mmCIF file of C-alpha atoms in Angstrom:
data_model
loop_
_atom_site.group_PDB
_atom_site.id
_atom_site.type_symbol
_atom_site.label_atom_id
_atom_site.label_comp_id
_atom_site.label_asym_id
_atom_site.label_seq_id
_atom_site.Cartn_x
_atom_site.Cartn_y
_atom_site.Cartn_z
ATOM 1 C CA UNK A 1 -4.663 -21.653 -26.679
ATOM 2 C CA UNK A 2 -1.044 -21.727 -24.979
ATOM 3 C CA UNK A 3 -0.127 -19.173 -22.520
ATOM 4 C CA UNK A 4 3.266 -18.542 -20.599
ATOM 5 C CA UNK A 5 3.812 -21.258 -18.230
ATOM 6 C CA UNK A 6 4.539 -19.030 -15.113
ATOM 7 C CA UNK A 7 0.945 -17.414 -15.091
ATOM 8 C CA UNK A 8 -0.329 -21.431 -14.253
ATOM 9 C CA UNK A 9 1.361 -20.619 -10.691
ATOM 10 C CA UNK A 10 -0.133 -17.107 -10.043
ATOM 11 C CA UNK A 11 -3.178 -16.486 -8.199
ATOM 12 C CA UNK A 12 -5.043 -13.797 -9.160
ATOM 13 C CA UNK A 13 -4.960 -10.647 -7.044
ATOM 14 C CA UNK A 14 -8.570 -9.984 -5.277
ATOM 15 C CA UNK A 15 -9.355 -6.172 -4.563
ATOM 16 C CA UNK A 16 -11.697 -5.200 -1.718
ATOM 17 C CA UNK A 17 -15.332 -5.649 -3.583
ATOM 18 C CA UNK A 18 -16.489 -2.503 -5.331
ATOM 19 C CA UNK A 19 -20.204 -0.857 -3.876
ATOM 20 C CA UNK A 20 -21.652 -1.475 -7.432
ATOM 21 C CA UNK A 21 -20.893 -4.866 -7.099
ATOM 22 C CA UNK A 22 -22.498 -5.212 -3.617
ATOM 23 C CA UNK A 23 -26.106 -3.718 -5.243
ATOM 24 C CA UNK A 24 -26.129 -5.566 -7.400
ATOM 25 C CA UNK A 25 -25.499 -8.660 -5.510
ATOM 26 C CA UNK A 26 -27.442 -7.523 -2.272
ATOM 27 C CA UNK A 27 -30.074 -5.803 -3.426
ATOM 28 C CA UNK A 28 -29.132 -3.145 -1.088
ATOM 29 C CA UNK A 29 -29.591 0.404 -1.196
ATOM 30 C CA UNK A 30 -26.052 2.076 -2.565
ATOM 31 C CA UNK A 31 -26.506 4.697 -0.085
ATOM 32 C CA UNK A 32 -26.615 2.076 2.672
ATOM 33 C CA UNK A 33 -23.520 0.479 1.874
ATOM 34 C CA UNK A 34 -20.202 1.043 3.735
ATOM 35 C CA UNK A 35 -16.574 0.019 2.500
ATOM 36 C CA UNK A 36 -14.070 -0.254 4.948
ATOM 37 C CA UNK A 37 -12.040 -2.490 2.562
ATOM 38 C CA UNK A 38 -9.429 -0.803 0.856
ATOM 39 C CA UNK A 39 -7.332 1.654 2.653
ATOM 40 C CA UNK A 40 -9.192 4.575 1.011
ATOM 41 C CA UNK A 41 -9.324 7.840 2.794
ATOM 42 C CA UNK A 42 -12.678 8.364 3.567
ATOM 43 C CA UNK A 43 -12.657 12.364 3.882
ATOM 44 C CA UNK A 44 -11.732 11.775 0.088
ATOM 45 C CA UNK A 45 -8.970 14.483 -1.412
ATOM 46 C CA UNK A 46 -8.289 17.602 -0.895
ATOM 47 C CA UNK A 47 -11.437 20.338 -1.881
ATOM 48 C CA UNK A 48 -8.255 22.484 -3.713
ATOM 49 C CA UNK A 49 -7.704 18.725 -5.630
ATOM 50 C CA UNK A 50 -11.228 18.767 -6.774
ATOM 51 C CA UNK A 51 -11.363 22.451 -8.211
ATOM 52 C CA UNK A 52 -7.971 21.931 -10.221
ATOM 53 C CA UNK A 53 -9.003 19.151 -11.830
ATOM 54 C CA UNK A 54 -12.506 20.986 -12.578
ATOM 55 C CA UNK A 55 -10.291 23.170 -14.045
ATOM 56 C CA UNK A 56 -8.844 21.701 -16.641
ATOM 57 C CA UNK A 57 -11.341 19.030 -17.440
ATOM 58 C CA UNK A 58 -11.217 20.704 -21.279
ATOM 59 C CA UNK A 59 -7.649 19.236 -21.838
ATOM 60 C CA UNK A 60 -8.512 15.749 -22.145
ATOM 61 C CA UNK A 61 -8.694 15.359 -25.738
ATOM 62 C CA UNK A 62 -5.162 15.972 -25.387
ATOM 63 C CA UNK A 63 -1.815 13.587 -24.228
ATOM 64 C CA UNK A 64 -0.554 14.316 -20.920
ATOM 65 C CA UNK A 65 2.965 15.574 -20.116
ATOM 66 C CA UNK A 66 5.219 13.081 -20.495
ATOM 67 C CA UNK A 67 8.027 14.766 -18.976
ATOM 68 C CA UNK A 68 5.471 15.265 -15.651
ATOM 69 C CA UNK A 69 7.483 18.357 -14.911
ATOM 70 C CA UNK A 70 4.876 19.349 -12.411
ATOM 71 C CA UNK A 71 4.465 16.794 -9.973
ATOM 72 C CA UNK A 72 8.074 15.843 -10.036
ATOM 73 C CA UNK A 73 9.163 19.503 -9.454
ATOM 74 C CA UNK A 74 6.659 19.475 -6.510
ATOM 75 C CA UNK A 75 7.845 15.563 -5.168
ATOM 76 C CA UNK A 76 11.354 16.797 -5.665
ATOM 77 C CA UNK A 77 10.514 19.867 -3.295
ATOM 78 C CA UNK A 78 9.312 17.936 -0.603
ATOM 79 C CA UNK A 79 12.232 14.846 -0.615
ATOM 80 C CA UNK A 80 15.051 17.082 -1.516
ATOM 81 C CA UNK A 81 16.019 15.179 -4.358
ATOM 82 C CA UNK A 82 16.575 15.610 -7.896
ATOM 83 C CA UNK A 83 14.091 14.944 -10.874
ATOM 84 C CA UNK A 84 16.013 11.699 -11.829
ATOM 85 C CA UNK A 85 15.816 10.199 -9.443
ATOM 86 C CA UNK A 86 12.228 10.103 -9.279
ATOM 87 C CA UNK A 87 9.616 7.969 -11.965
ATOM 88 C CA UNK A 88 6.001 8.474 -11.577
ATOM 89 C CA UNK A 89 3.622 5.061 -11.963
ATOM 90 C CA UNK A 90 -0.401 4.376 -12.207
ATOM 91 C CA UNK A 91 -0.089 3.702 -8.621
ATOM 92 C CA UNK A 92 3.167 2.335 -6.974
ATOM 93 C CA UNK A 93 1.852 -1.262 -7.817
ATOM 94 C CA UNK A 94 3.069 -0.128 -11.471
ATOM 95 C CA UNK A 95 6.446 0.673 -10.244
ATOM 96 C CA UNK A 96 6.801 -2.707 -8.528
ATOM 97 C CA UNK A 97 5.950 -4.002 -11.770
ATOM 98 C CA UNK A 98 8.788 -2.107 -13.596
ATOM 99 C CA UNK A 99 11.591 -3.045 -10.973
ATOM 100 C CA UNK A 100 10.790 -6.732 -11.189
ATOM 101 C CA UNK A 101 11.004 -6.750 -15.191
ATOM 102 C CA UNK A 102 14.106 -4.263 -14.730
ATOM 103 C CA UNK A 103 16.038 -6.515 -12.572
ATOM 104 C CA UNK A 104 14.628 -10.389 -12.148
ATOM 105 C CA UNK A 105 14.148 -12.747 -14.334
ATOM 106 C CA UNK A 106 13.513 -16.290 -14.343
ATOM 107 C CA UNK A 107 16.228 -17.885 -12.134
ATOM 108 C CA UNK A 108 16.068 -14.927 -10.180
ATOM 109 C CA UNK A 109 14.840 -14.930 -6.412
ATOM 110 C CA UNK A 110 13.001 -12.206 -4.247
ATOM 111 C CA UNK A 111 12.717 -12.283 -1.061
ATOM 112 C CA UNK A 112 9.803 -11.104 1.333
ATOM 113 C CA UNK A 113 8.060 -11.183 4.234
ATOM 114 C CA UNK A 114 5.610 -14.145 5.170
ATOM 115 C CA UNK A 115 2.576 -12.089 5.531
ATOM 116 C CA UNK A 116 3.347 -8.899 2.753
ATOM 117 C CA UNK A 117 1.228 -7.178 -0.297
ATOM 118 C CA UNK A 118 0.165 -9.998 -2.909
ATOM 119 C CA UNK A 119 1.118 -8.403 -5.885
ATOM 120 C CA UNK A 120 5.265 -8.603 -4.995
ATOM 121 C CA UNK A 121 4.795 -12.252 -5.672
ATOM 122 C CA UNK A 122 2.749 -11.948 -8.345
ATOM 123 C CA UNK A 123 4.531 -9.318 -10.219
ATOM 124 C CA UNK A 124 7.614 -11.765 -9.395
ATOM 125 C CA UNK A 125 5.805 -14.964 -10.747
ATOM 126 C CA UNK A 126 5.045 -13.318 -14.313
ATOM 127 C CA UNK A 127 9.011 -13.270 -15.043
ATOM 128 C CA UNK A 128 9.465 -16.747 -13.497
ATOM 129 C CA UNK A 129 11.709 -15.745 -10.255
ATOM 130 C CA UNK A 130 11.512 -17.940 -7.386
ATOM 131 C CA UNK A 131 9.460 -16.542 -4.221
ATOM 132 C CA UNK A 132 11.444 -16.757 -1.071
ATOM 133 C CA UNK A 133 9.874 -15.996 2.208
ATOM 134 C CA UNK A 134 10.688 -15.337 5.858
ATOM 135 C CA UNK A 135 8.606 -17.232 8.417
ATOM 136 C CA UNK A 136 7.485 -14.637 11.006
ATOM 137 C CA UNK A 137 3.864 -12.753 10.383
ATOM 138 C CA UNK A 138 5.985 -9.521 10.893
ATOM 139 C CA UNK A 139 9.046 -8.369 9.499
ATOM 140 C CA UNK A 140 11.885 -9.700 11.317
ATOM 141 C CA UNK A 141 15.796 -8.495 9.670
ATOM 142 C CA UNK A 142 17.574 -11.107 11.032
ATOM 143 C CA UNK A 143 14.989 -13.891 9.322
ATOM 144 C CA UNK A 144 15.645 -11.253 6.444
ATOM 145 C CA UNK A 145 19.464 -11.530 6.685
ATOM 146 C CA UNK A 146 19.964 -15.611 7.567
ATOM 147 C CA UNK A 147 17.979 -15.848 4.207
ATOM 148 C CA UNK A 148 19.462 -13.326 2.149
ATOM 149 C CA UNK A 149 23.100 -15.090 2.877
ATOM 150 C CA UNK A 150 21.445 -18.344 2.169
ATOM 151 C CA UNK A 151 19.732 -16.831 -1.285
ATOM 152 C CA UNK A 152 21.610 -14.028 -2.568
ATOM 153 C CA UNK A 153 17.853 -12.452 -3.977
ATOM 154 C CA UNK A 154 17.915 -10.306 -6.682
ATOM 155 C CA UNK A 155 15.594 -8.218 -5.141
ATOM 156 C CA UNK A 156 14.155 -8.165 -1.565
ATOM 157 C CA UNK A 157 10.741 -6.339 -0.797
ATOM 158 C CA UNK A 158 10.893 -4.780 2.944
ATOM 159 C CA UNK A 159 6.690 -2.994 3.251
ATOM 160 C CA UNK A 160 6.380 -0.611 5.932
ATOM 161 C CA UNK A 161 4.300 0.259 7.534
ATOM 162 C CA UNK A 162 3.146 -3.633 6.149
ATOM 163 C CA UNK A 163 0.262 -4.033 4.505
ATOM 164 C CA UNK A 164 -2.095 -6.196 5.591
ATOM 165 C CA UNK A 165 -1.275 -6.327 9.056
ATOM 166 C CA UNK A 166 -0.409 -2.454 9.734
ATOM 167 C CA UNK A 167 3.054 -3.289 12.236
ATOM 168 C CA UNK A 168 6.064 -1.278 10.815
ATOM 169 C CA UNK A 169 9.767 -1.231 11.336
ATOM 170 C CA UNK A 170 11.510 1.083 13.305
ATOM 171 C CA UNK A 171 13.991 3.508 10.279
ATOM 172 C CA UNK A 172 17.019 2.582 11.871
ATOM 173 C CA UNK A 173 16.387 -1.376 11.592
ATOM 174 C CA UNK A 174 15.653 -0.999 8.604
ATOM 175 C CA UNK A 175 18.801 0.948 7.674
ATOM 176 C CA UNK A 176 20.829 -1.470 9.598
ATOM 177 C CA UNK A 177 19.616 -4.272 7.428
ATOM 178 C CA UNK A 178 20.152 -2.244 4.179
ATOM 179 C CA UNK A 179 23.975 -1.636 5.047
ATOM 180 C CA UNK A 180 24.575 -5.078 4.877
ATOM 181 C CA UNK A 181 23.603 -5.685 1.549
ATOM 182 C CA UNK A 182 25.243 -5.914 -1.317
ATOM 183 C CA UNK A 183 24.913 -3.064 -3.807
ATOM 184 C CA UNK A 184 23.450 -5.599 -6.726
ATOM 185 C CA UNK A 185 20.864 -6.823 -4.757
ATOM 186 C CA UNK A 186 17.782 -4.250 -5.278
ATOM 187 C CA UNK A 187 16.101 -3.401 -1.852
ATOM 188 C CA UNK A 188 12.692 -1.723 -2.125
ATOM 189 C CA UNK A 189 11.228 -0.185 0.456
ATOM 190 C CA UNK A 190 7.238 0.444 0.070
ATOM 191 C CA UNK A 191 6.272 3.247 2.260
ATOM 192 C CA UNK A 192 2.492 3.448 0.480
ATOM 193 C CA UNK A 193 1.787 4.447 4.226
ATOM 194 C CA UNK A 194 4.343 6.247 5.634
ATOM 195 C CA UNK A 195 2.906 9.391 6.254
ATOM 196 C CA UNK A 196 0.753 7.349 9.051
ATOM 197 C CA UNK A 197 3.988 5.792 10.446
ATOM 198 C CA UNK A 198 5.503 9.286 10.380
ATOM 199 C CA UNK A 199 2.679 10.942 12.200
ATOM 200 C CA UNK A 200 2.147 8.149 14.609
ATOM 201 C CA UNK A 201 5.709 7.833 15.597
ATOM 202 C CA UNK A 202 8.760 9.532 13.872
ATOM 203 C CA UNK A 203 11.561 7.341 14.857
ATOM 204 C CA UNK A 204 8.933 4.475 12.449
ATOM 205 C CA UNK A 205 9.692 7.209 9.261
ATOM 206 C CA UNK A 206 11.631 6.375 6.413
ATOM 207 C CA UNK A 207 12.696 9.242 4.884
ATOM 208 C CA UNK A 208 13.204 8.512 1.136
ATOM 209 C CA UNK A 209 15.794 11.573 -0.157
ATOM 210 C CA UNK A 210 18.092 10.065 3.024
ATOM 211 C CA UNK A 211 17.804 6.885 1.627
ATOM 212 C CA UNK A 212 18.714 8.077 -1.903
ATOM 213 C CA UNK A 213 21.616 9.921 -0.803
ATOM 214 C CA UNK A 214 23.224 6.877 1.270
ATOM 215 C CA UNK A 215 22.670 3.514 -0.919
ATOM 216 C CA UNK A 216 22.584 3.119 -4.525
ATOM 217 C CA UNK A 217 20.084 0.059 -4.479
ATOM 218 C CA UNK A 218 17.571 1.451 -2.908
ATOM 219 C CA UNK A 219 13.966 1.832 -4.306
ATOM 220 C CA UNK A 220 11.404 3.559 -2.277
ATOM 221 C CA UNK A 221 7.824 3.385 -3.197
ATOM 222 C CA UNK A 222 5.151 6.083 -2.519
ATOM 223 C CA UNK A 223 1.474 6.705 -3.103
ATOM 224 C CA UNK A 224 -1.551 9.193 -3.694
ATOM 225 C CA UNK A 225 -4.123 6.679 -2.930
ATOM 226 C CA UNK A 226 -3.899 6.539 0.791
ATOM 227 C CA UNK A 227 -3.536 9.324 2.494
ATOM 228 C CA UNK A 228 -3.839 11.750 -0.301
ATOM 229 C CA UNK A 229 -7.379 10.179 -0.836
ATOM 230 C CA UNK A 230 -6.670 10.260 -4.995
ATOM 231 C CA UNK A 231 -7.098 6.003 -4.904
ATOM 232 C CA UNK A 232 -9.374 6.405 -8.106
ATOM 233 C CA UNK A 233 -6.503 8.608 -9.939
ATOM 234 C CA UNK A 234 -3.897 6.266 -9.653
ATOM 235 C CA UNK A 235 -0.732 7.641 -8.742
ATOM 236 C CA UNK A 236 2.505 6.643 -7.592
ATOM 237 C CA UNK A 237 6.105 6.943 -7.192
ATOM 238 C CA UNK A 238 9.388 5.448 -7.087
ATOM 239 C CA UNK A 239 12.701 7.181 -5.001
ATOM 240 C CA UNK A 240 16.131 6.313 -6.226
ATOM 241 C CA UNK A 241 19.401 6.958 -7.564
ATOM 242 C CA UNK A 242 19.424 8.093 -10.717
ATOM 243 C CA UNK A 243 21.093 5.246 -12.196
ATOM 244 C CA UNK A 244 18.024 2.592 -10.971
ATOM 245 C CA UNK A 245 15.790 5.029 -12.451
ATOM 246 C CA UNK A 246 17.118 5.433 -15.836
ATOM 247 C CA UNK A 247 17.007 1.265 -15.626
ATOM 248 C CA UNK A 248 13.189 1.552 -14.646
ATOM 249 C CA UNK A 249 12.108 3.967 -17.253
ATOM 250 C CA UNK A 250 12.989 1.837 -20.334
ATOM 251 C CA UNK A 251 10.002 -0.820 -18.979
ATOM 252 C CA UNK A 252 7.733 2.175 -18.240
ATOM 253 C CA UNK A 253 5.103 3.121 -21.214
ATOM 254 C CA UNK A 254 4.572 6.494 -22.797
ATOM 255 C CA UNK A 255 1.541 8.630 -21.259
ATOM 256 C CA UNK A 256 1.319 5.943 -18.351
ATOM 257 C CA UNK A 257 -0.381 8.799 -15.802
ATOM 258 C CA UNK A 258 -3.355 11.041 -17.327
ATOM 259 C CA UNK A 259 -3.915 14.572 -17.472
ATOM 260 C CA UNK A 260 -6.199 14.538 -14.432
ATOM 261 C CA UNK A 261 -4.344 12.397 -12.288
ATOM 262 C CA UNK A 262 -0.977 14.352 -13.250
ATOM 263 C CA UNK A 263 -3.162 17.582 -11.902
ATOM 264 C CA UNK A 264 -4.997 16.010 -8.802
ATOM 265 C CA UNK A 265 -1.673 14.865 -7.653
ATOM 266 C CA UNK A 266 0.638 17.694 -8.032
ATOM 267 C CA UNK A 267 -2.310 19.920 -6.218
ATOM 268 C CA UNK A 268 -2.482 17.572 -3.379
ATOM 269 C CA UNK A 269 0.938 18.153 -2.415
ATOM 270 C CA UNK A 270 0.208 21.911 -2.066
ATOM 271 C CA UNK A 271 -2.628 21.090 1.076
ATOM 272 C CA UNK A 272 -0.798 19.281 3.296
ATOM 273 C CA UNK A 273 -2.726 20.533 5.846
ATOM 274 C CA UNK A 274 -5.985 18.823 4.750
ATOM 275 C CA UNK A 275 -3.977 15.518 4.835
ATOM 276 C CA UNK A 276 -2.505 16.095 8.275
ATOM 277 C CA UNK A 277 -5.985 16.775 9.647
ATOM 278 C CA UNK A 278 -7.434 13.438 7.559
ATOM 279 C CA UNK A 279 -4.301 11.757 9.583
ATOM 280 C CA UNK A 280 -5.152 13.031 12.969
ATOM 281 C CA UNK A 281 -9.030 12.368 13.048
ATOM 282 C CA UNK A 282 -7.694 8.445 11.796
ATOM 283 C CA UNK A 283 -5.860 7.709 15.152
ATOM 284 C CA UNK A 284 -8.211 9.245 16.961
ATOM 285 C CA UNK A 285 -10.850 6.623 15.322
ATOM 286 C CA UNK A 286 -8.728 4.139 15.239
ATOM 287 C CA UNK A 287 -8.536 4.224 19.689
ATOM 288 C CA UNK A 288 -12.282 2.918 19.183
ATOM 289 C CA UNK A 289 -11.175 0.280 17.198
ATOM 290 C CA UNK A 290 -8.748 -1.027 20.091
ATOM 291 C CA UNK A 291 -11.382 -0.768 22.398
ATOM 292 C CA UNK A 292 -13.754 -2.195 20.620
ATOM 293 C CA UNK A 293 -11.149 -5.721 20.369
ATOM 294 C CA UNK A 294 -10.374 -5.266 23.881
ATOM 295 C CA UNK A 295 -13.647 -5.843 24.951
ATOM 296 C CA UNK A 296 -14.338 -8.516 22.534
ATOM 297 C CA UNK A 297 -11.330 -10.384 23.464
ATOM 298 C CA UNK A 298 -10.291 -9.731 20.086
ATOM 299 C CA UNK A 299 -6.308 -9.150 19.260
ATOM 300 C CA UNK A 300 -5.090 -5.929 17.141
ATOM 301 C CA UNK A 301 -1.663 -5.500 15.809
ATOM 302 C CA UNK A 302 -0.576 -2.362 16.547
ATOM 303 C CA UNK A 303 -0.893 0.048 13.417
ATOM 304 C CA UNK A 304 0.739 2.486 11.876
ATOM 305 C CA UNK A 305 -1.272 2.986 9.103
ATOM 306 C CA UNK A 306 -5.248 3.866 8.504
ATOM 307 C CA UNK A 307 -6.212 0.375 9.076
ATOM 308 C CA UNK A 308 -6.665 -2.425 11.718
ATOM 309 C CA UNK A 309 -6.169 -6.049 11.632
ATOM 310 C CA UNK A 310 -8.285 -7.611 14.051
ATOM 311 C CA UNK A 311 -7.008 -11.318 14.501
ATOM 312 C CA UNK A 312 -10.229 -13.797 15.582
ATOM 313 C CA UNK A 313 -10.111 -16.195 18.415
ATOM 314 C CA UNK A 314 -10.008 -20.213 16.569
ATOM 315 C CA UNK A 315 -13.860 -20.625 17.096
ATOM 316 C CA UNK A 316 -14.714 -17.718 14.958
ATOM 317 C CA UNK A 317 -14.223 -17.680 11.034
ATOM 318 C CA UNK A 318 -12.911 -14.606 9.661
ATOM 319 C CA UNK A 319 -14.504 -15.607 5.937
ATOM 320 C CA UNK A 320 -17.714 -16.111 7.384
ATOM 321 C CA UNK A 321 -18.047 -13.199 9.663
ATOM 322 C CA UNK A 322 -16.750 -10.666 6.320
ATOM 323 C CA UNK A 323 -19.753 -12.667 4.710
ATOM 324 C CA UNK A 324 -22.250 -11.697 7.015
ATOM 325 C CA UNK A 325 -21.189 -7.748 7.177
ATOM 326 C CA UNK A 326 -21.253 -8.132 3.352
ATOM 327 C CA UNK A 327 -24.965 -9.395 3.593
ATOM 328 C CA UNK A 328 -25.745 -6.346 5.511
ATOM 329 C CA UNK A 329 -23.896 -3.494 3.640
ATOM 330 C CA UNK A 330 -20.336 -3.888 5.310
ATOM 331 C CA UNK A 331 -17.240 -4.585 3.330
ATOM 332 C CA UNK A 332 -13.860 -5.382 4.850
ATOM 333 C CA UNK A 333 -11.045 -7.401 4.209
ATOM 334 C CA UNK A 334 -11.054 -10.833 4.568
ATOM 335 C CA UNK A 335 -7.208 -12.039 5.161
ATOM 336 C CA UNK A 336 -7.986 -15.821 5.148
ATOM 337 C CA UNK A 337 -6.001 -16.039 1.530
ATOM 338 C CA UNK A 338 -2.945 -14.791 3.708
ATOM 339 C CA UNK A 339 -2.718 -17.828 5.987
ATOM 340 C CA UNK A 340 -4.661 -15.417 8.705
ATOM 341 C CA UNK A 341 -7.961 -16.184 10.706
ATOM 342 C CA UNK A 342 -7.879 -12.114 10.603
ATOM 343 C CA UNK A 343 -10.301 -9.049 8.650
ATOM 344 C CA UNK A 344 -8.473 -5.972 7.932
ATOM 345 C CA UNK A 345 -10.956 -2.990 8.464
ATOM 346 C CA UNK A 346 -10.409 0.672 7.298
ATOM 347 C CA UNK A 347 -10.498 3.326 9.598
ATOM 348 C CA UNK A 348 -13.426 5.004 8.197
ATOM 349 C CA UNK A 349 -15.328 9.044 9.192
ATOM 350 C CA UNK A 350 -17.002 8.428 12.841
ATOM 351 C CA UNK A 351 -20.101 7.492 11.045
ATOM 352 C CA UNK A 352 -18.679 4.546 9.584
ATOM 353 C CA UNK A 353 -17.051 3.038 12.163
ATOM 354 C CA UNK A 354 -19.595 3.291 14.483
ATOM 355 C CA UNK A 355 -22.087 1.357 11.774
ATOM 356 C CA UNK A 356 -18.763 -1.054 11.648
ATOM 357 C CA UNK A 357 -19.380 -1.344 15.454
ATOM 358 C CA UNK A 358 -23.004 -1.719 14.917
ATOM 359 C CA UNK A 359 -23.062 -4.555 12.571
ATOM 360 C CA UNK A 360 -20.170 -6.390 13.859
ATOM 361 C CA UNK A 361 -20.873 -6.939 18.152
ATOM 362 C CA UNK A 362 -22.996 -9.761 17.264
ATOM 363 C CA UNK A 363 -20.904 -11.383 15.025
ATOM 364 C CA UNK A 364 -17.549 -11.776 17.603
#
């Protein structure tokens, strides 16, 4: 059987290994197992979150609100911006998806940074544009600009705070770049963990109803799966002028977001404070973490988000050392598929991290 030519140059995207999977390949006790692999928040959601959706649990025989009055009403509350100019995706991932089918096309180019999310790329791949990338680990605007003049991208993909590495870019870089580009080339901001960046540092937030209000091709991305702890609901968002958004819905499916997820998300908004706290015990982890490297001799990029990247010295093997915690019960993030002799490890509860600690002195 024939398939479309441009899948034969896509890799397939490979998410942090699931628990079940590590019973059942271990042999080890679920309860014994630790994942510090995917950016979840490890507190979980909100307790509010889990009553609501207890709550309505009988309504799933029927179709959720399409219109997603709800959670828009409560987004557009919090951005100061206008019900248009938001769309609502399983996850922002799904929103990528919908701006590259929206706007590229094969002959296209997007441009991003060296070391960025996989599934730009791949999302990009599937509709045959042309990757272009800068050379730096972190995002550096004038690589960015020198190859935006040279290309002329469709679309350019600017992640901050970046995942996998955690570094971000100062807002007024990054709004700087943006006023040099040309209003049909899409620029999409991914903040899936800017309320980190904002708590960490302010003058590092993007504020998305700004952005909206001073460029009309700008697409900022959002999420409930970080710091919002709703990963398993999958929730996301997309910020923009209404125009860009009327453009993205005719790619978006009917029903795309489920009654639950709809619920779970639209409650989270209402405990911030549960968040904020979440968000203040993670940098206070995450100090451990940096010591932790320091004394190993090990190198951490600075992070804005709820996650380290601890780069390895040449004589130890980042593949084989996320192999080993696996053996024992410890998933992280391998980032050898990213050019990088690096694991990416989730700030997890106090518990967690000090069984990271535990399991991982020997190793480096």
């Amino acid at each position: 059987m024939k398939f479309n030519t441009a899948l034969e140059s896509i890799k397939t995207y490979e998410a942090g290994k699931p628990i079940e999977l590590v019973v059942r390949e271990y042999g080890i006790d679920k309860d014994q197992i630790v994942k510090l692999a995917s950016n979840e928040n490890p507190f979980g959601c909100s307790p509010k979150v889990k009553d609501a959706v207890r709550a309505i649990i009988d309504n799933m025989a029927l179709y959720p609100d399409d219109s997603m009055v709800k959670l828009k009403s409560a987004l557009s509350n919090k951005y100061g911006i206008q019900s248009n100019e938001l769309i609502i995706g399983a996850g922002s991932d799904q929103v990528i998806e919908f701006a590259i089918h929206a706007k590229a096309h094969s002959g296209s180019k997007v441009l991003m940074n060296s070391v960025t999310f996989a599934m730009y790329e791949i999302y990009a791949k599937q509709v045959g544009a042309q990757i272009i990338r800068t050379a730096s680990r972190e995002h550096k605007m004038d690589e960015f600009y020198a190859l935006y003049q040279e290309h002329k991208p469709s679309i350019i993909f600017l992640c901050t705070p970046n995942n996998p590495t955690g570094d971000g870019l100062l807002a007024s870089e990054l709004v700087s770049f943006i006023e040099k580009i040309d209003n049909d080339t899409l620029v999409i901001v991914d903040g899936a963990y800017m309320e980190y960046a904002r708590f960490k540092d302010p003058s590092y937030a993007v504020e998305p109803g700004d952005l909206v209000k001073r460029f009309n091709n700008v697409l900022f991305l959002g999420t409930f799966s970080k710091a919002y702890g709703l990963g398993g609901m999958r929730v996301g968002y997309g910020i923009a002028c209404a125009p860009i958004i009327e453009a993205l819905y005719k790619v978006r499916p009917p029903f795309n977001i489920t009654t639950l997820s709809l619920e779970a998300a639209s409650v989270a908004l209402e405990d911030e404070l549960f968040v904020q706290e979440c968000i203040a015990d993670n940098f206070s982890q995450m100090e451990r973490y940096k010591e932790f490297a320091h004394a190993k001799g090990i190198t951490v990029i600075e992070s804005y988000t709820n996650f380290v990247t601890l780069l390895l010295p040449e004589e130890k093997n980042s593949s084989k050392i996320a192999q080993e915690l696996l053996k024992k019960g410890m998933i992280v993030r391998d980032l050898s598929s990213y050019g990088l002799n690096a694991i990416r490890v989730t700030i997890g509860t106090r518990v967690q991290n000090d069984r990271f600690f535990e399991l991982t002195d020997s190793l480096v």
